[in-house]
Amino acid sequence: MLLKYKLNDMNKEQVESVIERKTEQLSKEVLIISPEDNLPQDIQAEWLTQLLSAMYVEHGITKRRDSLLRDIASGNCRLWFAMKGDRPIGSAALVRQSDGSVEVGRAVSLENGVGGLLMLLAAQHHMMNADSPLVAEVRVSDEFGGVPSGEATQIVCFRHLGLNPQAAVPAFNHGNPNRQEMFVFSSSQLIPCGLSAFLPEDRASRELLLRTAVAMSRRSFGGDLSIRSGESTKEMKWTVADKLPFSVIVPDRAGVKFEMAIREAESSSQFTLVPLGASPANTTGIMECLNLGFVPCGFDRNRDKDGFPVLLLGKLKKGTLLAPIKIVSGVLEPDVAEAIQGIDRRFRGGR
């Protein structure tokens, strides 16, 4: 299928050229270590933990060493490192996801340019050896609290790899002071063609969704995103499906009222995400989310089992610190950058 996977159409020569240029600029003291070098698994975990702690002070992955070791041992996490002398100075990884896609991430750079090179090397390895989509959670945070901005990652993912931005989500927290940061969920795969997205008939809610989620994701659909109006009076029940690294609430016929699910979610996480198929039956659920302060963030890279686009709505727990954002000029279409800024304002209590 023509729109199934975009990496085949990417400018691989450009990626190779950037890798060559960055490699030439690298100090002769720096050694690149790839998965083929078979570094012991415990050393890989230790180095990644050291790097993440050095960059972010506190990071979710560093708290789950056993899980990290399992992912490395199973091959679900394949790591690239840069070494200078006897210490690691950078990292990047390919991490297999449950939907079959592969995430390029875990990027740390203690010296300028190293992290970007490692991300490109990891992405190039994927391009040469796999047909699955490449995805990324792209930081769009500004420098804050001693943690560098996400500008370098934006350049790699949007300019060099050509990933499609699909949702802006303050999903992850780290640093000191501990704060949430805004990430753009992105994929090499366009959202597949399928059924229309049904939005509530309420005018104010519809306009909010069009300004935020639809504006954010419209360019990332494999065909035109058809928008229709729907109205349902069906009462919905909910359950907390996950609590790490953030809470996820989903519809569940045997679940509880939405307010109860939110209380449970916020007892474990600062951020709560609701992925909701934009079907006629779910327009009541969309309205319920909006009425309780959830922000439309965009659409998921996968449709639901019935073929409807999956709307992503998020909520920060009251009092949560959110780092400022900074989008590199020119890496995104102006309307997408404007949508990200609008979503960010909504999370800060603006309009």
Coordinates of C-alpha atoms in Angstrom, one line a residue:
M1 CA 0.0 0.0 0.0
L2 CA 1.3 3.4 -1.0
L3 CA 0.6 5.1 2.4
K4 CA 1.4 2.2 4.7
Y5 CA 4.9 3.3 5.5
K6 CA 6.7 6.5 4.8
L7 CA 10.3 5.4 5.5
N8 CA 10.6 3.9 2.0
D9 CA 10.0 7.4 0.6
M10 CA 12.3 9.2 2.9
N11 CA 15.4 10.9 1.7
K12 CA 17.9 8.2 2.8
E13 CA 20.7 10.0 1.1
Q14 CA 20.1 13.1 3.2
V15 CA 20.3 10.9 6.4
E16 CA 23.5 9.4 5.2
S17 CA 24.9 12.8 4.4
V18 CA 24.1 14.2 7.8
I19 CA 25.6 11.1 9.5
E20 CA 28.7 11.5 7.5
R21 CA 29.0 15.2 8.4
K22 CA 28.4 14.7 12.1
T23 CA 30.9 11.8 12.1
E24 CA 33.5 14.0 10.5
Q25 CA 32.9 16.7 13.2
L26 CA 33.3 14.1 16.0
S27 CA 36.3 14.3 18.2
K28 CA 38.8 11.5 17.5
E29 CA 38.6 10.6 21.2
V30 CA 34.9 9.5 20.8
L31 CA 34.1 5.9 20.1
I32 CA 30.7 4.8 18.8
I33 CA 29.4 1.5 20.3
S34 CA 26.5 -0.2 18.5
P35 CA 24.3 -3.3 19.4
E36 CA 26.5 -5.4 17.2
D37 CA 29.4 -4.8 19.6
N38 CA 27.5 -7.0 22.1
L39 CA 28.2 -4.9 25.2
P40 CA 27.1 -6.8 28.3
Q41 CA 23.5 -6.1 29.2
D42 CA 24.2 -4.9 32.8
I43 CA 26.7 -2.4 31.5
Q44 CA 24.2 -1.1 28.9
A45 CA 21.6 -0.6 31.6
E46 CA 24.2 1.0 33.9
W47 CA 25.4 3.4 31.2
L48 CA 21.9 4.4 30.1
T49 CA 20.9 5.0 33.8
Q50 CA 24.1 7.1 34.3
L51 CA 23.4 9.2 31.2
L52 CA 19.7 9.8 32.0
S53 CA 20.5 10.8 35.6
A54 CA 23.2 13.1 34.4
M55 CA 20.9 14.8 31.9
Y56 CA 17.6 14.8 33.8
V57 CA 18.5 14.2 37.5
E58 CA 15.3 12.2 37.8
H59 CA 13.9 10.1 35.0
G60 CA 11.2 7.4 34.9
I61 CA 13.4 4.8 33.2
T62 CA 16.1 5.0 35.9
K63 CA 13.4 4.0 38.5
R64 CA 12.7 0.7 36.6
R65 CA 16.1 -0.9 36.1
D66 CA 14.6 -4.5 36.2
S67 CA 12.3 -3.6 33.3
L68 CA 15.1 -2.0 31.4
L69 CA 17.3 -5.1 31.8
R70 CA 14.4 -7.3 30.5
D71 CA 13.9 -5.1 27.5
I72 CA 17.7 -5.2 26.7
A73 CA 17.9 -9.0 27.2
S74 CA 14.8 -9.6 25.0
G75 CA 16.1 -7.4 22.2
N76 CA 13.1 -5.0 22.6
C77 CA 15.6 -2.2 23.4
R78 CA 18.7 -1.9 21.3
L79 CA 21.2 0.7 22.4
W80 CA 23.9 2.9 20.8
F81 CA 26.5 4.7 22.9
A82 CA 29.2 7.2 22.4
M83 CA 32.3 6.8 24.7
K84 CA 35.0 9.3 25.5
G85 CA 37.8 7.9 27.5
D86 CA 36.3 5.5 30.0
R87 CA 32.9 7.1 30.3
P88 CA 29.7 7.2 28.1
I89 CA 28.8 10.7 26.8
G90 CA 25.7 9.9 24.7
S91 CA 23.0 7.3 23.9
A92 CA 20.1 6.5 21.6
A93 CA 17.9 3.4 21.2
L94 CA 15.4 1.5 19.1
V95 CA 12.6 0.3 21.3
R96 CA 10.0 -2.1 20.0
Q97 CA 6.4 -1.1 20.7
S98 CA 3.3 -3.3 21.4
D99 CA 1.7 -2.3 18.0
G100 CA 4.8 -3.4 16.0
S101 CA 6.3 0.0 15.5
V102 CA 9.8 0.9 16.7
E103 CA 10.6 4.0 18.7
V104 CA 13.8 5.9 18.3
G105 CA 14.5 7.5 21.6
R106 CA 16.5 7.3 24.9
A107 CA 18.6 10.0 23.4
V108 CA 21.1 11.7 25.7
S109 CA 24.0 14.0 24.7
L110 CA 26.6 15.2 27.2
E111 CA 28.6 16.8 24.4
N112 CA 27.1 18.8 21.5
G113 CA 26.0 16.7 18.5
V114 CA 26.6 13.3 19.9
G115 CA 23.0 12.4 20.7
G116 CA 21.7 13.5 17.3
L117 CA 24.3 11.4 15.5
L118 CA 23.4 8.3 17.6
M119 CA 19.7 8.8 16.9
L120 CA 20.4 9.0 13.2
L121 CA 22.6 5.9 13.3
A122 CA 19.8 4.0 15.1
A123 CA 17.2 5.3 12.6
Q124 CA 19.4 4.3 9.7
H125 CA 19.8 0.8 11.1
H126 CA 16.0 0.5 11.3
M127 CA 15.6 1.8 7.7
M128 CA 18.0 -0.7 6.4
N129 CA 16.7 -3.7 8.3
A130 CA 13.0 -3.4 9.0
D131 CA 9.7 -2.5 7.4
S132 CA 7.8 -1.4 10.5
P133 CA 7.0 2.2 11.2
L134 CA 9.5 4.4 13.1
V135 CA 8.0 6.5 15.9
A136 CA 9.2 9.0 18.3
E137 CA 8.2 11.1 21.4
V138 CA 9.8 14.4 20.4
R139 CA 10.5 16.8 23.2
V140 CA 9.4 20.3 22.4
S141 CA 10.4 21.7 25.8
D142 CA 12.6 24.8 26.2
E143 CA 15.7 24.7 28.5
F144 CA 14.5 24.6 32.0
G145 CA 15.9 23.8 35.4
G146 CA 19.3 22.8 34.0
V147 CA 17.9 20.5 31.4
P148 CA 18.7 21.4 27.8
S149 CA 15.9 22.1 25.3
G150 CA 14.6 19.5 22.8
E151 CA 15.6 21.5 19.8
A152 CA 18.2 19.0 18.6
T153 CA 15.7 16.1 18.8
Q154 CA 13.2 18.2 16.8
I155 CA 15.7 18.8 14.0
V156 CA 16.6 15.1 13.8
C157 CA 13.0 13.8 13.9
F158 CA 11.2 16.4 11.8
R159 CA 13.8 17.8 9.5
H160 CA 16.1 14.8 8.9
L161 CA 13.8 11.8 9.4
G162 CA 10.6 13.5 8.2
L163 CA 8.3 12.0 11.0
N164 CA 4.7 13.1 11.0
P165 CA 3.6 15.0 14.2
Q166 CA 0.3 13.6 15.4
A167 CA -0.4 14.7 19.0
A168 CA 1.1 17.2 21.5
V169 CA 1.1 15.6 25.0
P170 CA 2.7 16.7 28.3
A171 CA 3.1 13.0 29.0
F172 CA 6.4 12.6 30.9
N173 CA 8.0 14.1 33.9
H174 CA 11.6 14.4 35.1
G175 CA 14.2 16.8 36.4
N176 CA 14.6 18.8 39.6
P177 CA 12.3 20.5 40.2
N178 CA 10.2 17.6 38.9
R179 CA 7.9 18.8 36.0
Q180 CA 5.9 17.5 33.1
E181 CA 7.3 18.3 29.6
M182 CA 5.5 18.6 26.3
F183 CA 6.2 15.9 23.7
V184 CA 5.0 15.5 20.1
F185 CA 4.0 11.9 19.4
S186 CA 5.2 11.3 15.8
S187 CA 5.4 8.5 13.3
S188 CA 6.8 7.7 9.9
Q189 CA 3.5 6.2 9.1
L190 CA 0.5 8.3 8.1
I191 CA -2.7 7.5 10.0
P192 CA -4.4 4.9 7.8
C193 CA -7.5 5.8 5.8
G194 CA -10.8 4.8 7.4
L195 CA -14.1 6.0 8.8
S196 CA -14.9 9.7 9.5
A197 CA -14.2 11.3 12.9
F198 CA -17.5 12.1 14.7
L199 CA -17.3 15.2 16.9
P200 CA -20.0 16.5 19.3
E201 CA -22.7 18.8 17.9
D202 CA -22.1 21.3 20.6
R203 CA -20.6 24.3 18.8
A204 CA -18.0 25.4 21.4
S205 CA -16.7 21.9 21.9
R206 CA -16.5 21.3 18.1
E207 CA -14.6 24.5 17.5
L208 CA -12.2 23.6 20.3
L209 CA -11.5 20.2 18.8
L210 CA -11.0 21.7 15.4
R211 CA -8.5 24.3 16.7
T212 CA -6.5 21.8 18.7
A213 CA -6.6 18.0 17.9
V214 CA -7.8 18.3 14.3
A215 CA -5.4 21.1 13.4
M216 CA -2.6 19.2 15.1
S217 CA -3.2 15.9 13.2
R218 CA -4.9 16.7 9.9
R219 CA -1.8 16.6 7.8
S220 CA -0.8 13.2 9.4
F221 CA -3.8 11.3 7.9
G222 CA -3.2 9.1 4.8
G223 CA -6.3 10.7 3.2
D224 CA -8.5 13.6 4.0
L225 CA -9.8 13.6 7.5
S226 CA -13.5 13.6 7.2
I227 CA -15.3 15.3 10.1
R228 CA -19.0 14.6 10.9
S229 CA -21.3 15.5 13.7
G230 CA -22.7 13.0 16.1
E231 CA -24.7 12.9 19.3
S232 CA -25.2 10.1 21.7
T233 CA -27.1 9.9 25.0
K234 CA -25.4 6.7 26.1
E235 CA -24.0 6.9 29.6
M236 CA -20.4 5.8 29.6
K237 CA -18.4 4.0 32.3
W238 CA -14.6 4.1 32.6
T239 CA -11.6 2.2 34.1
V240 CA -8.0 3.1 34.7
A241 CA -6.1 0.8 32.3
D242 CA -2.5 1.9 33.1
K243 CA -0.7 4.0 35.7
L244 CA 2.9 4.1 34.4
P245 CA 4.5 6.2 33.0
F246 CA 1.2 8.1 33.1
S247 CA -2.4 7.1 33.8
V248 CA -4.6 5.9 30.9
I249 CA -8.4 5.9 31.3
V250 CA -10.5 3.9 28.8
P251 CA -14.3 3.1 28.4
D252 CA -15.4 0.0 30.2
R253 CA -19.0 -1.2 30.5
A254 CA -18.2 -2.7 33.9
G255 CA -16.3 0.4 35.0
V256 CA -17.1 3.4 37.2
K257 CA -18.2 7.0 36.7
F258 CA -15.6 9.3 35.1
E259 CA -14.9 11.4 38.2
M260 CA -14.0 8.3 40.2
A261 CA -11.7 7.0 37.4
I262 CA -10.0 10.4 37.3
R263 CA -9.5 10.4 41.1
E264 CA -7.9 7.0 40.9
A265 CA -5.7 8.0 37.9
E266 CA -4.5 11.2 39.6
S267 CA -3.6 9.3 42.8
S268 CA -0.8 7.7 40.8
S269 CA 0.2 10.1 38.0
Q270 CA 0.4 13.8 37.3
F271 CA -0.9 13.3 33.8
T272 CA -3.9 11.3 32.6
L273 CA -4.6 10.3 28.9
V274 CA -7.9 9.2 27.4
P275 CA -7.6 7.5 24.0
L276 CA -11.2 7.5 22.6
G277 CA -12.4 6.3 19.2
A278 CA -14.2 9.2 17.5
S279 CA -17.4 7.2 16.8
P280 CA -21.0 8.4 17.1
A281 CA -21.4 6.4 20.3
N282 CA -18.5 8.1 21.9
T283 CA -19.5 11.7 21.4
T284 CA -21.0 11.7 24.9
G285 CA -17.6 10.6 26.3
I286 CA -15.8 13.3 24.3
M287 CA -18.1 15.9 25.8
E288 CA -17.6 14.4 29.3
C289 CA -13.8 14.7 28.9
L290 CA -14.0 18.3 27.7
N291 CA -16.4 19.3 30.5
L292 CA -14.0 17.9 33.1
G293 CA -11.1 19.9 31.8
F294 CA -9.4 17.4 29.4
V295 CA -7.5 19.0 26.5
P296 CA -7.7 17.6 22.9
C297 CA -4.1 16.7 22.0
G298 CA -4.4 15.1 18.6
F299 CA -5.0 11.6 17.2
D300 CA -3.3 8.3 17.8
R301 CA -1.2 6.7 15.0
N302 CA -3.6 3.7 15.0
R303 CA -7.3 3.6 14.4
D304 CA -9.6 1.7 16.8
K305 CA -10.8 -1.8 16.0
D306 CA -13.9 -0.5 14.2
G307 CA -11.8 1.9 11.9
F308 CA -12.6 5.2 13.7
P309 CA -9.7 7.7 14.4
V310 CA -8.7 7.6 18.0
L311 CA -8.8 11.1 19.7
L312 CA -6.3 11.7 22.4
L313 CA -7.4 13.9 25.3
G314 CA -5.2 14.7 28.3
K315 CA -5.4 16.3 31.7
L316 CA -2.7 17.5 34.1
K317 CA -3.3 17.2 37.8
K318 CA -4.0 20.5 39.5
G319 CA -0.8 22.2 40.6
T320 CA 1.5 20.3 38.3
L321 CA 4.5 22.2 37.0
L322 CA 4.8 22.2 33.2
A323 CA 8.0 23.2 31.5
P324 CA 7.9 25.9 28.8
I325 CA 8.0 24.9 25.2
K326 CA 10.2 25.9 22.3
I327 CA 9.6 24.8 18.7
V328 CA 12.5 25.1 16.2
S329 CA 11.6 27.5 13.5
G330 CA 10.8 25.8 10.2
V331 CA 10.8 22.2 11.2
L332 CA 7.0 22.0 11.3
E333 CA 4.3 23.5 9.1
P334 CA 3.1 26.8 10.6
D335 CA -0.4 25.6 11.3
V336 CA 0.9 22.5 13.2
A337 CA 3.3 24.7 15.2
E338 CA 0.4 27.0 16.0
A339 CA -1.8 24.0 17.1
I340 CA 1.0 22.8 19.4
Q341 CA 1.2 26.3 21.0
G342 CA -2.6 26.3 21.4
I343 CA -2.7 22.9 23.1
D344 CA 0.2 24.0 25.4
R345 CA -1.8 27.2 26.4
R346 CA -4.9 25.0 27.2
F347 CA -2.8 22.9 29.5
R348 CA -1.7 26.1 31.3
G349 CA -5.2 27.2 31.8
G350 CA -5.4 29.6 28.8
R351 CA -7.5 29.5 25.7

